[in-house]
Amino acid sequence: MAKTKKTAGKIKGGRAPKKELAKKAARKVAKEGPRPHVYRRSLRAYRQIRDFQRTTKVLTNRAAWIRCIKSAMDELPNRTYKTLMRIKKAVASIIHELAEAFIVKLLTDAVDAMAHAKRVATTPKDLHLSIRLRDYKDNVLFGWKPLNPGN
């Protein structure tokens, strides 16, 4: 029988030669230094929550709230008030803080409802439940009710 040239077959699994592995490892060590410490996502979120709880500054942009207030003022029915009304900076900041406090309280109630239902994500039904429980339909700011409701 005559010798025939053997063709290379496909490698299925198997190990790579040791020389190639050593070269790859040497390149990796030369390229990289010590790796930076990476924190878990949940730890970073808890740290942000603690930081936000310590601060007293507002969390959202003031200009956006002023635009929102002005658009609400534009929807007033009487045209003469629109031209005469202006808003002071102190009043805008008070409205801003009240609205943020309202939103934070509403979302806190929604998170409590989510935890009660043993879920890990808030859903619209949690927000609806927190709105129904606090009865925000009639009295917008923190359960405030007028002194004499008969009038």
Short mmCIF file of C-alpha atoms in Angstrom, two decimals:
data_model
loop_
_atom_site.label_atom_id
_atom_site.label_comp_id
_atom_site.label_asym_id
_atom_site.label_seq_id
_atom_site.Cartn_x
_atom_site.Cartn_y
_atom_site.Cartn_z
CA MET A 1 0.00 0.00 0.00
CA ALA A 2 1.22 3.41 -0.92
CA LYS A 3 1.35 6.23 1.61
CA THR A 4 -1.29 8.90 1.06
CA LYS A 5 -1.32 12.45 2.38
CA LYS A 6 -3.66 12.80 5.32
CA THR A 7 -5.96 15.87 5.29
CA ALA A 8 -6.56 17.84 8.48
CA GLY A 9 -9.81 16.90 10.17
CA LYS A 10 -12.06 19.15 12.18
CA ILE A 11 -11.06 19.40 15.86
CA LYS A 12 -13.98 18.57 18.09
CA GLY A 13 -13.45 19.83 21.62
CA GLY A 14 -10.04 18.86 22.89
CA ARG A 15 -7.46 21.04 24.55
CA ALA A 16 -5.42 23.82 23.05
CA PRO A 17 -1.65 23.38 22.94
CA LYS A 18 0.11 24.57 26.10
CA LYS A 19 2.33 27.05 24.22
CA GLU A 20 -0.69 28.98 22.91
CA LEU A 21 -2.30 29.12 26.34
CA ALA A 22 0.89 30.45 27.89
CA LYS A 23 1.17 33.15 25.20
CA LYS A 24 -2.43 34.26 25.77
CA ALA A 25 -1.95 34.46 29.53
CA ALA A 26 1.27 36.47 29.12
CA ARG A 27 -0.47 38.96 26.83
CA LYS A 28 -3.38 39.33 29.23
CA VAL A 29 -1.15 40.01 32.24
CA ALA A 30 0.99 42.50 30.30
CA LYS A 31 -2.05 44.40 29.04
CA GLU A 32 -4.03 44.60 32.27
CA GLY A 33 -3.01 45.88 35.64
CA PRO A 34 -4.93 45.23 38.82
CA ARG A 35 -8.68 45.22 38.22
CA PRO A 36 -10.75 47.99 39.83
CA HIS A 37 -13.28 46.99 42.46
CA VAL A 38 -16.80 46.70 41.04
CA TYR A 39 -19.69 47.11 43.46
CA ARG A 40 -22.96 45.24 43.12
CA ARG A 41 -25.81 47.22 41.60
CA SER A 42 -27.99 46.90 44.68
CA LEU A 43 -25.24 48.28 46.93
CA ARG A 44 -24.88 51.31 44.68
CA ALA A 45 -28.66 51.86 44.76
CA TYR A 46 -28.76 51.65 48.57
CA ARG A 47 -25.89 54.16 48.78
CA GLN A 48 -27.78 56.58 46.52
CA ILE A 49 -30.92 56.21 48.63
CA ARG A 50 -28.96 57.02 51.80
CA ASP A 51 -27.41 60.07 50.12
CA PHE A 52 -30.79 61.34 48.94
CA GLN A 53 -32.29 60.85 52.39
CA ARG A 54 -29.51 62.92 53.99
CA THR A 55 -29.88 65.88 51.64
CA THR A 56 -32.58 68.52 51.80
CA LYS A 57 -32.17 69.81 48.26
CA VAL A 58 -34.83 69.25 45.63
CA LEU A 59 -34.24 66.37 43.25
CA THR A 60 -35.77 67.68 40.06
CA ASN A 61 -34.98 70.64 37.84
CA ARG A 62 -36.51 73.97 38.89
CA ALA A 63 -36.98 75.23 35.32
CA ALA A 64 -39.17 72.26 34.43
CA TRP A 65 -41.45 72.94 37.40
CA ILE A 66 -41.72 76.64 36.52
CA ARG A 67 -42.72 75.67 32.97
CA CYS A 68 -45.33 73.31 34.41
CA ILE A 69 -46.71 76.03 36.68
CA LYS A 70 -46.88 78.51 33.80
CA SER A 71 -48.68 76.00 31.58
CA ALA A 72 -51.21 75.43 34.38
CA MET A 73 -51.65 79.21 34.69
CA ASP A 74 -52.28 79.43 30.94
CA GLU A 75 -55.26 77.10 31.31
CA LEU A 76 -57.07 79.50 33.63
CA PRO A 77 -60.42 80.57 32.18
CA ASN A 78 -60.17 84.35 32.59
CA ARG A 79 -57.89 86.12 30.09
CA THR A 80 -57.29 89.22 32.22
CA TYR A 81 -55.60 87.21 34.97
CA LYS A 82 -53.15 85.67 32.51
CA THR A 83 -51.68 89.01 31.55
CA LEU A 84 -51.51 90.28 35.14
CA MET A 85 -50.24 87.17 36.92
CA ARG A 86 -46.57 86.62 37.59
CA ILE A 87 -44.95 84.15 39.90
CA LYS A 88 -42.24 84.88 42.44
CA LYS A 89 -39.22 82.67 42.86
CA ALA A 90 -40.12 81.83 46.48
CA VAL A 91 -43.61 80.73 45.50
CA ALA A 92 -42.25 78.57 42.69
CA SER A 93 -39.80 76.90 45.08
CA ILE A 94 -42.59 76.23 47.62
CA ILE A 95 -44.77 74.63 44.94
CA HIS A 96 -41.75 72.65 43.78
CA GLU A 97 -40.99 71.27 47.26
CA LEU A 98 -44.65 70.44 47.94
CA ALA A 99 -45.03 68.61 44.65
CA GLU A 100 -41.83 66.63 45.23
CA ALA A 101 -42.91 65.70 48.75
CA PHE A 102 -46.27 64.56 47.37
CA ILE A 103 -44.62 62.40 44.70
CA VAL A 104 -42.17 60.87 47.21
CA LYS A 105 -44.99 60.02 49.61
CA LEU A 106 -47.07 58.49 46.81
CA LEU A 107 -44.18 56.36 45.57
CA THR A 108 -43.33 55.26 49.12
CA ASP A 109 -46.90 54.02 49.54
CA ALA A 110 -46.65 52.23 46.19
CA VAL A 111 -43.43 50.49 47.28
CA ASP A 112 -45.12 49.41 50.51
CA ALA A 113 -47.98 47.93 48.49
CA MET A 114 -45.47 46.16 46.26
CA ALA A 115 -43.66 44.66 49.25
CA HIS A 116 -46.98 43.56 50.76
CA ALA A 117 -47.82 41.70 47.55
CA LYS A 118 -44.34 40.05 47.66
CA ARG A 119 -43.26 41.50 44.33
CA VAL A 120 -39.92 43.06 43.41
CA ALA A 121 -41.14 45.66 40.92
CA THR A 122 -43.76 48.34 41.32
CA THR A 123 -46.67 48.18 38.94
CA PRO A 124 -49.37 50.69 38.03
CA LYS A 125 -51.82 48.85 40.26
CA ASP A 126 -49.58 49.65 43.26
CA LEU A 127 -49.83 53.35 42.43
CA HIS A 128 -53.60 53.08 41.97
CA LEU A 129 -53.91 51.32 45.32
CA SER A 130 -51.83 53.96 47.10
CA ILE A 131 -53.95 56.71 45.54
CA ARG A 132 -57.17 54.95 46.63
CA LEU A 133 -55.92 54.33 50.16
CA ARG A 134 -54.83 57.93 50.67
CA ASP A 135 -57.94 59.25 48.92
CA TYR A 136 -56.03 61.73 46.78
CA LYS A 137 -58.96 62.35 44.45
CA ASP A 138 -60.68 64.92 46.64
CA ASN A 139 -57.84 66.34 48.68
CA VAL A 140 -54.62 66.71 46.79
CA LEU A 141 -52.07 67.61 49.46
CA PHE A 142 -51.44 65.00 52.16
CA GLY A 143 -54.96 64.45 53.36
CA TRP A 144 -55.68 68.16 53.88
CA LYS A 145 -59.37 68.85 54.23
CA PRO A 146 -61.15 72.20 54.38
CA LEU A 147 -62.38 73.32 57.79
CA ASN A 148 -66.02 73.66 56.83
CA PRO A 149 -66.82 71.25 53.98
CA GLY A 150 -70.46 72.39 53.80
CA ASN A 151 -69.56 75.65 52.03
#
